[in-house]
CSV table of C-alpha atoms and ligand atoms in Angstrom, one decimal:
chain,number,residue,atom,x,y,z
A,1,UNK,CA,109.0,100.7,103.6
A,2,UNK,CA,107.0,102.6,106.2
A,3,UNK,CA,104.6,100.6,108.4
A,4,UNK,CA,100.9,101.2,107.8
A,5,UNK,CA,98.8,102.8,110.5
A,6,UNK,CA,94.9,102.6,110.5
A,7,UNK,CA,92.5,104.1,112.9
A,8,UNK,CA,88.9,104.8,112.9
A,9,UNK,CA,86.7,107.2,114.9
A,10,UNK,CA,83.0,107.5,115.1
A,11,UNK,CA,81.5,110.6,113.7
A,12,UNK,CA,80.7,112.6,116.9
A,13,UNK,CA,80.7,116.1,115.4
A,14,UNK,CA,82.8,118.8,116.9
A,15,UNK,CA,85.7,117.3,118.7
A,16,UNK,CA,86.6,118.2,122.3
A,17,UNK,CA,89.9,118.5,124.1
A,18,UNK,CA,89.6,114.8,125.3
A,19,UNK,CA,89.5,113.7,121.7
A,20,UNK,CA,92.4,116.0,120.9
A,21,UNK,CA,94.7,114.8,123.7
A,22,UNK,CA,93.6,111.2,123.6
A,23,UNK,CA,93.6,110.6,119.8
A,24,UNK,CA,93.9,113.4,117.3
A,25,UNK,CA,97.2,114.7,118.5
A,26,UNK,CA,98.6,111.3,118.2
A,27,UNK,CA,97.2,110.7,114.7
A,28,UNK,CA,98.9,113.9,113.6
A,29,UNK,CA,102.3,112.9,115.1
A,30,UNK,CA,102.2,109.4,113.6
A,31,UNK,CA,102.1,111.0,110.0
A,32,UNK,CA,105.9,111.6,110.4
A,33,UNK,CA,106.8,108.0,110.7
A,34,UNK,CA,104.0,105.9,109.1
A,35,UNK,CA,101.7,105.6,106.2
A,36,UNK,CA,98.5,106.6,107.9
A,37,UNK,CA,94.9,105.9,107.1
A,38,UNK,CA,92.3,107.6,109.2
A,39,UNK,CA,88.6,106.7,108.8
A,40,UNK,CA,85.4,108.2,110.0
A,41,UNK,CA,83.3,105.1,110.8
A,42,UNK,CA,79.8,106.0,109.8
A,43,UNK,CA,78.6,102.5,109.5
A,44,UNK,CA,79.7,101.7,113.1
A,45,UNK,CA,77.7,104.7,114.1
A,46,UNK,CA,74.5,103.1,112.9
A,47,UNK,CA,74.8,100.4,115.6
A,48,UNK,CA,73.0,102.9,117.7
A,49,UNK,CA,70.5,104.8,115.6
A,50,UNK,CA,70.6,108.0,117.5
A,51,UNK,CA,71.7,110.8,115.3
A,52,UNK,CA,71.2,109.6,111.7
A,53,UNK,CA,69.6,112.9,110.7
A,54,UNK,CA,72.8,114.7,111.8
A,55,UNK,CA,75.3,112.2,110.5
A,56,UNK,CA,76.5,114.2,107.5
A,57,UNK,CA,76.8,117.4,109.6
A,58,UNK,CA,78.7,115.4,112.2
A,59,UNK,CA,81.2,114.0,109.7
A,60,UNK,CA,81.7,117.5,108.3
A,61,UNK,CA,82.4,119.1,111.7
A,62,UNK,CA,84.7,116.4,112.7
A,63,UNK,CA,86.7,116.6,109.5
A,64,UNK,CA,87.1,120.3,110.0
A,65,UNK,CA,88.7,119.6,113.4
A,66,UNK,CA,90.9,116.9,111.9
A,67,UNK,CA,92.1,119.1,109.1
A,68,UNK,CA,92.7,122.1,111.4
A,69,UNK,CA,94.6,119.9,113.9
A,70,UNK,CA,97.0,118.9,111.1
A,71,UNK,CA,95.8,115.7,109.6
A,72,UNK,CA,97.1,116.2,106.1
A,73,UNK,CA,95.3,114.7,103.1
A,74,UNK,CA,98.5,115.2,101.1
A,75,UNK,CA,100.3,112.7,103.5
A,76,UNK,CA,97.5,110.5,104.9
A,77,UNK,CA,94.4,108.9,103.6
A,78,UNK,CA,91.4,110.4,105.2
A,79,UNK,CA,88.1,108.9,104.2
A,80,UNK,CA,84.6,107.9,105.3
A,81,UNK,CA,84.0,104.2,105.9
A,82,UNK,CA,80.9,103.8,103.8
A,83,UNK,CA,82.6,105.5,100.8
A,84,UNK,CA,84.6,102.3,100.4
A,85,UNK,CA,81.9,99.7,100.5
A,86,UNK,CA,84.4,96.8,100.1
A,87,UNK,CA,84.7,96.8,103.8
A,88,UNK,CA,81.1,95.5,104.1
A,89,UNK,CA,82.0,92.6,101.8
A,90,UNK,CA,85.0,91.8,103.8
A,91,UNK,CA,83.0,92.0,107.0
A,92,UNK,CA,80.7,89.3,105.7
A,93,UNK,CA,83.5,87.1,104.6
A,94,UNK,CA,85.4,87.5,108.0
A,95,UNK,CA,82.1,86.7,109.8
A,96,UNK,CA,82.5,83.2,108.5
A,97,UNK,CA,85.7,82.6,110.4
A,98,UNK,CA,84.6,84.3,113.6
A,99,UNK,CA,83.0,82.1,116.3
A,100,UNK,CA,80.0,83.6,117.8
A,101,UNK,CA,81.2,82.9,121.3
A,102,UNK,CA,84.1,85.2,120.8
A,103,UNK,CA,81.8,88.1,119.9
A,104,UNK,CA,79.3,87.5,122.8
A,105,UNK,CA,82.2,87.7,125.3
A,106,UNK,CA,83.3,91.2,124.2
A,107,UNK,CA,82.8,93.6,127.1
A,108,UNK,CA,81.7,96.5,125.0
A,109,UNK,CA,79.0,94.3,123.4
A,110,UNK,CA,77.7,93.4,126.9
A,111,UNK,CA,77.8,97.0,127.9
A,112,UNK,CA,76.0,98.2,124.8
A,113,UNK,CA,73.3,95.5,125.2
A,114,UNK,CA,72.8,96.8,128.7
A,115,UNK,CA,72.6,100.4,127.6
A,116,UNK,CA,70.2,99.9,124.6
A,117,UNK,CA,68.1,96.8,125.6
A,118,UNK,CA,65.5,98.0,123.1
A,119,UNK,CA,68.0,97.7,120.2
A,120,UNK,CA,70.3,94.8,120.6
A,121,UNK,CA,70.8,94.5,116.9
A,122,UNK,CA,72.9,92.0,114.9
A,123,UNK,CA,75.2,94.8,113.8
A,124,UNK,CA,76.1,95.3,117.5
A,125,UNK,CA,77.4,91.7,117.8
A,126,UNK,CA,79.3,92.1,114.6
A,127,UNK,CA,80.8,95.5,115.5
A,128,UNK,CA,84.3,94.1,116.2
A,129,UNK,CA,84.2,92.0,113.0
A,130,UNK,CA,83.5,95.2,111.0
A,131,UNK,CA,86.3,96.9,112.9
A,132,UNK,CA,88.6,94.0,112.0
A,133,UNK,CA,87.6,94.4,108.4
A,134,UNK,CA,88.5,98.1,108.6
A,135,UNK,CA,92.0,97.3,109.7
A,136,UNK,CA,92.8,94.2,107.6
A,137,UNK,CA,91.3,95.5,104.4
A,138,UNK,CA,94.4,97.8,104.4
A,139,UNK,CA,96.7,95.2,106.0
A,140,UNK,CA,97.5,97.8,108.6
A,141,UNK,CA,100.1,96.8,111.2
A,142,UNK,CA,99.7,99.5,113.8
A,143,UNK,CA,96.4,100.8,115.3
A,144,UNK,CA,96.4,103.8,117.6
A,145,UNK,CA,93.5,103.4,119.9
A,146,UNK,CA,92.4,104.2,123.5
A,147,UNK,CA,92.4,101.6,126.2
A,148,UNK,CA,88.7,100.9,125.8
A,149,UNK,CA,89.4,99.4,122.4
A,150,UNK,CA,92.0,96.9,123.5
A,151,UNK,CA,89.5,94.0,123.6
A,152,UNK,CA,88.4,94.8,120.1
A,153,UNK,CA,92.0,94.8,118.9
A,154,UNK,CA,92.7,91.5,120.6
A,155,UNK,CA,89.8,90.0,118.7
A,156,UNK,CA,91.0,91.6,115.4
A,157,UNK,CA,94.3,89.7,115.9
A,158,UNK,CA,92.5,86.5,116.6
A,159,UNK,CA,90.3,86.8,113.6
A,160,UNK,CA,93.4,87.7,111.4
A,161,UNK,CA,95.2,84.7,112.9
A,162,UNK,CA,92.4,82.4,112.3
A,163,UNK,CA,91.9,83.5,108.7
A,164,UNK,CA,95.6,83.1,108.1
A,165,UNK,CA,95.7,79.6,109.5
A,166,UNK,CA,92.8,78.4,107.4
A,167,UNK,CA,93.5,80.2,104.1
A,168,UNK,CA,97.2,80.9,104.3
A,169,UNK,CA,99.2,84.0,105.3
A,170,UNK,CA,97.2,87.0,104.3
A,171,UNK,CA,96.9,89.6,107.0
A,172,UNK,CA,99.4,91.1,109.5
A,173,UNK,CA,98.2,90.8,113.1
A,174,UNK,CA,97.5,94.4,114.0
A,175,UNK,CA,99.3,95.8,117.0
A,176,UNK,CA,97.7,98.5,119.3
A,177,UNK,CA,99.5,101.7,120.0
A,178,UNK,CA,98.2,103.5,123.1
A,179,UNK,CA,98.5,107.2,123.4
A,180,UNK,CA,100.7,108.7,126.1
A,181,UNK,CA,97.8,110.7,127.5
A,182,UNK,CA,95.3,108.0,127.8
A,183,UNK,CA,92.6,109.3,130.1
A,184,UNK,CA,91.2,112.8,130.0
A,185,UNK,CA,88.5,113.4,132.6
A,186,UNK,CA,85.7,115.7,132.0
A,187,UNK,CA,85.0,119.0,133.7
A,188,UNK,CA,83.1,117.3,136.4
A,189,UNK,CA,86.2,115.2,137.2
A,190,UNK,CA,84.0,112.1,137.5
A,191,UNK,CA,84.0,110.4,134.1
A,192,UNK,CA,86.0,110.4,130.9
A,193,UNK,CA,85.5,113.6,128.9
A,194,UNK,CA,82.8,112.8,126.4
A,195,UNK,CA,79.7,113.9,124.5
A,196,UNK,CA,77.5,111.6,126.6
A,197,UNK,CA,78.3,113.3,129.8
A,198,UNK,CA,78.1,116.9,128.8
A,199,UNK,CA,81.5,117.6,130.5
A,200,UNK,CA,83.6,118.7,127.7
A,201,UNK,CA,85.2,121.7,126.0
A,202,UNK,CA,85.0,121.7,122.2
A,203,UNK,CA,88.2,122.6,120.4
A,204,UNK,CA,86.2,125.0,118.3
A,205,UNK,CA,84.8,126.9,121.3
A,206,UNK,CA,85.5,130.6,121.4
A,207,UNK,CA,88.1,131.8,124.0
A,208,UNK,CA,85.3,133.2,126.1
A,209,UNK,CA,83.3,130.0,126.0
A,210,UNK,CA,86.4,128.1,126.9
A,211,UNK,CA,87.1,130.2,129.9
A,212,UNK,CA,83.6,130.0,131.2
A,213,UNK,CA,83.6,126.2,131.0
A,214,UNK,CA,87.0,125.9,132.6
A,215,UNK,CA,85.8,127.9,135.6
A,216,UNK,CA,83.1,125.3,136.1
A,217,UNK,CA,85.6,122.4,136.4
A,218,UNK,CA,85.9,120.4,139.6
A,219,UNK,CA,89.2,120.6,141.3
A,220,UNK,CA,90.8,118.9,144.4
A,221,UNK,CA,87.8,118.3,146.6
A,222,UNK,CA,90.0,118.8,149.7
A,223,UNK,CA,90.4,122.5,148.8
A,224,UNK,CA,87.2,124.1,150.0
A,225,UNK,CA,88.8,127.4,151.1
A,226,UNK,CA,91.3,129.5,149.4
A,227,UNK,CA,93.8,128.8,152.2
A,228,UNK,CA,93.4,125.0,152.1
A,229,UNK,CA,96.6,123.3,150.7
A,230,UNK,CA,96.1,121.6,147.4
A,231,UNK,CA,96.9,118.2,146.1
A,232,UNK,CA,97.7,118.6,142.4
A,233,UNK,CA,98.2,114.8,141.8
A,234,UNK,CA,94.4,114.2,142.4
A,235,UNK,CA,93.2,117.4,140.6
A,236,UNK,CA,91.9,117.1,137.0
A,237,UNK,CA,92.6,120.7,136.3
A,238,UNK,CA,96.2,120.2,137.2
A,239,UNK,CA,96.3,117.1,135.0
A,240,UNK,CA,95.3,119.4,132.0
A,241,UNK,CA,98.0,121.9,132.9
A,242,UNK,CA,100.5,119.2,132.1
A,243,UNK,CA,99.6,119.7,128.5
A,244,UNK,CA,98.2,123.2,128.2
A,245,UNK,CA,100.7,124.9,130.5
A,246,UNK,CA,103.7,122.6,130.2
A,247,UNK,CA,106.3,125.3,130.8
A,248,UNK,CA,104.8,126.3,134.1
A,249,UNK,CA,103.5,123.0,135.4
A,250,UNK,CA,106.0,122.5,138.2
A,251,UNK,CA,105.6,126.1,139.4
A,252,UNK,CA,101.8,125.6,139.5
A,253,UNK,CA,102.1,122.4,141.5
A,254,UNK,CA,104.2,124.2,144.1
A,255,UNK,CA,101.8,127.1,144.3
A,256,UNK,CA,98.9,124.8,144.6
A,257,UNK,CA,100.4,122.7,147.4
A,258,UNK,CA,101.3,125.8,149.4
A,259,UNK,CA,98.0,127.6,148.7
A,260,UNK,CA,100.0,130.3,147.0
A,261,UNK,CA,97.3,130.2,144.3
A,262,UNK,CA,93.7,129.3,144.7
A,263,UNK,CA,91.6,127.1,142.4
A,264,UNK,CA,90.1,130.1,140.7
A,265,UNK,CA,93.6,131.4,139.8
A,266,UNK,CA,94.6,128.0,138.7
A,267,UNK,CA,91.6,127.7,136.4
A,268,UNK,CA,92.2,131.1,134.9
A,269,UNK,CA,95.7,129.9,134.1
A,270,UNK,CA,94.4,126.8,132.4
A,271,UNK,CA,91.9,128.7,130.4
A,272,UNK,CA,94.7,131.0,129.2
A,273,UNK,CA,96.8,127.9,128.4
A,274,UNK,CA,94.1,126.2,126.4
A,275,UNK,CA,93.3,129.4,124.5
A,276,UNK,CA,96.8,130.1,123.5
A,277,UNK,CA,97.5,126.5,122.6
A,278,UNK,CA,94.4,126.4,120.4
A,279,UNK,CA,94.8,129.8,118.8
A,280,UNK,CA,96.4,128.6,115.6
A,281,UNK,CA,94.0,125.6,115.4
A,282,UNK,CA,91.0,127.9,115.7
A,283,UNK,CA,92.2,130.2,112.9
A,284,UNK,CA,92.9,127.2,110.6
A,285,UNK,CA,89.5,125.7,111.4
A,286,UNK,CA,87.7,129.0,110.6
A,287,UNK,CA,89.6,129.1,107.2
A,288,UNK,CA,88.6,125.5,106.4
A,289,UNK,CA,85.0,126.2,107.4
A,290,UNK,CA,84.9,129.1,105.1
A,291,UNK,CA,85.8,126.7,102.2
A,292,UNK,CA,83.7,123.7,102.9
A,293,UNK,CA,84.8,122.1,99.6
A,294,UNK,CA,88.2,121.4,101.3
A,295,UNK,CA,86.5,118.7,103.3
A,296,UNK,CA,84.7,117.2,100.3
A,297,UNK,CA,87.9,117.2,98.3
A,298,UNK,CA,90.0,115.6,101.0
A,299,UNK,CA,87.4,112.9,101.5
A,300,UNK,CA,86.9,112.1,97.8
A,301,UNK,CA,90.6,111.9,97.2
A,302,UNK,CA,90.9,109.8,100.3
A,303,UNK,CA,88.3,107.3,99.4
A,304,UNK,CA,89.7,106.9,95.9
A,305,UNK,CA,93.1,106.0,97.3
A,306,UNK,CA,91.7,103.7,100.0
A,307,UNK,CA,89.6,101.9,97.4
A,308,UNK,CA,92.6,101.0,95.3
A,309,UNK,CA,94.1,99.1,98.3
A,310,UNK,CA,90.7,97.7,99.4
A,311,UNK,CA,89.9,96.2,96.0
A,312,UNK,CA,93.3,94.5,95.9
A,313,UNK,CA,92.9,92.9,99.3
A,314,UNK,CA,89.4,91.8,98.6
A,315,UNK,CA,90.4,90.1,95.4
A,316,UNK,CA,93.0,88.2,97.3
A,317,UNK,CA,90.6,87.1,100.0
A,318,UNK,CA,87.9,86.0,97.5
A,319,UNK,CA,90.4,83.9,95.7
A,320,UNK,CA,91.7,82.3,98.9
A,321,UNK,CA,88.2,81.6,100.1
A,322,UNK,CA,87.4,79.9,96.7
A,323,UNK,CA,84.9,82.4,95.5
A,324,UNK,CA,86.8,83.0,92.3
A,325,UNK,CA,89.1,80.8,90.2
A,326,UNK,CA,92.6,80.8,91.6
A,327,UNK,CA,95.0,82.6,89.3
A,328,UNK,CA,98.2,80.7,88.5
B,1,LIG,N1,85.6,101.0,117.6
B,1,LIG,C1,86.3,102.3,117.5
B,1,LIG,C2,85.7,103.3,118.6
B,1,LIG,O1,84.6,103.1,119.0
B,1,LIG,C3,86.2,102.9,116.2
B,1,LIG,C4,86.8,102.1,115.1
B,1,LIG,C5,86.2,101.5,114.1
B,1,LIG,C6,88.2,101.8,114.9
B,1,LIG,N2,87.0,100.8,113.2
B,1,LIG,C7,88.3,100.9,113.8
B,1,LIG,C8,89.3,102.1,115.7
B,1,LIG,C9,89.5,100.5,113.3
B,1,LIG,C10,90.6,101.6,115.2
B,1,LIG,C11,90.6,100.8,114.1
B,1,LIG,O2,86.5,104.1,119.0
């Protein structure tokens, strides 16, 4: 039997190339070897009440990107977290076996509390418990995540272990699976590419928009003049060539080091690379966008399948916790 993969992503609307290289591409590849469940975590998104008026649009845009990138509702379960409300029940039950001290120590909690001091809500503390519920509700064994999620996954294992030791073997301890392209920096070369920093290129951008954005990217700071020799190993644009111009990446490195090409030339090559790599994606996305019911159908089918598994796990948990009569 295939192992089960589960991963969740917050609904952040149109996805950018950082999401693609860091997560989506990996999700697509895992479909070959695993039974995959991918979830848009809309309840988690409520821990910071920023964009609730745009939540539905965000989910839709993100799903268009997922489908166009090759997440296939025939092979994987794609669904929205709140459409399978059993996760909230399991969250409450798991909260009873989770010491508060574990949660208060989580680095992302401390960070969030610092970032939104006006809104340090109870849900924020429970964020990793809800994430654990996501994973163990489906008894998933493998969880593809970025490095920033490792503390959450460690906690998920601890909660699963603790539940198992109190109530008997129930959940597998989920293992993380890091992507091979873990950190994608933004155009400014300073932080991770992300919506918060306005340093990203959307997958759905037009070729012209993409080229324009790439031309703004920060390169090796030591190359101020066209004749300065470059250091590809410290250059974020070069880093992206690894993926988007893989056939020419060695040649580009040589040309950069010897100042055979300047940063402007190099960025033009990168824009071409991105645009040709994403051409098929963009065509598929436009086709899905023209038939928005594709998204609704994928999601309703996905939540139906997910709910079958969820109900089964929840019944088992309730019985083990003594909430219902034990069956013999
Ligand atoms: N916390 C994850 C993030 O911010 C999203 C997430 C929610 C998740 N539930 C999950 C990831 C379950 C993996 C498994 O990116």
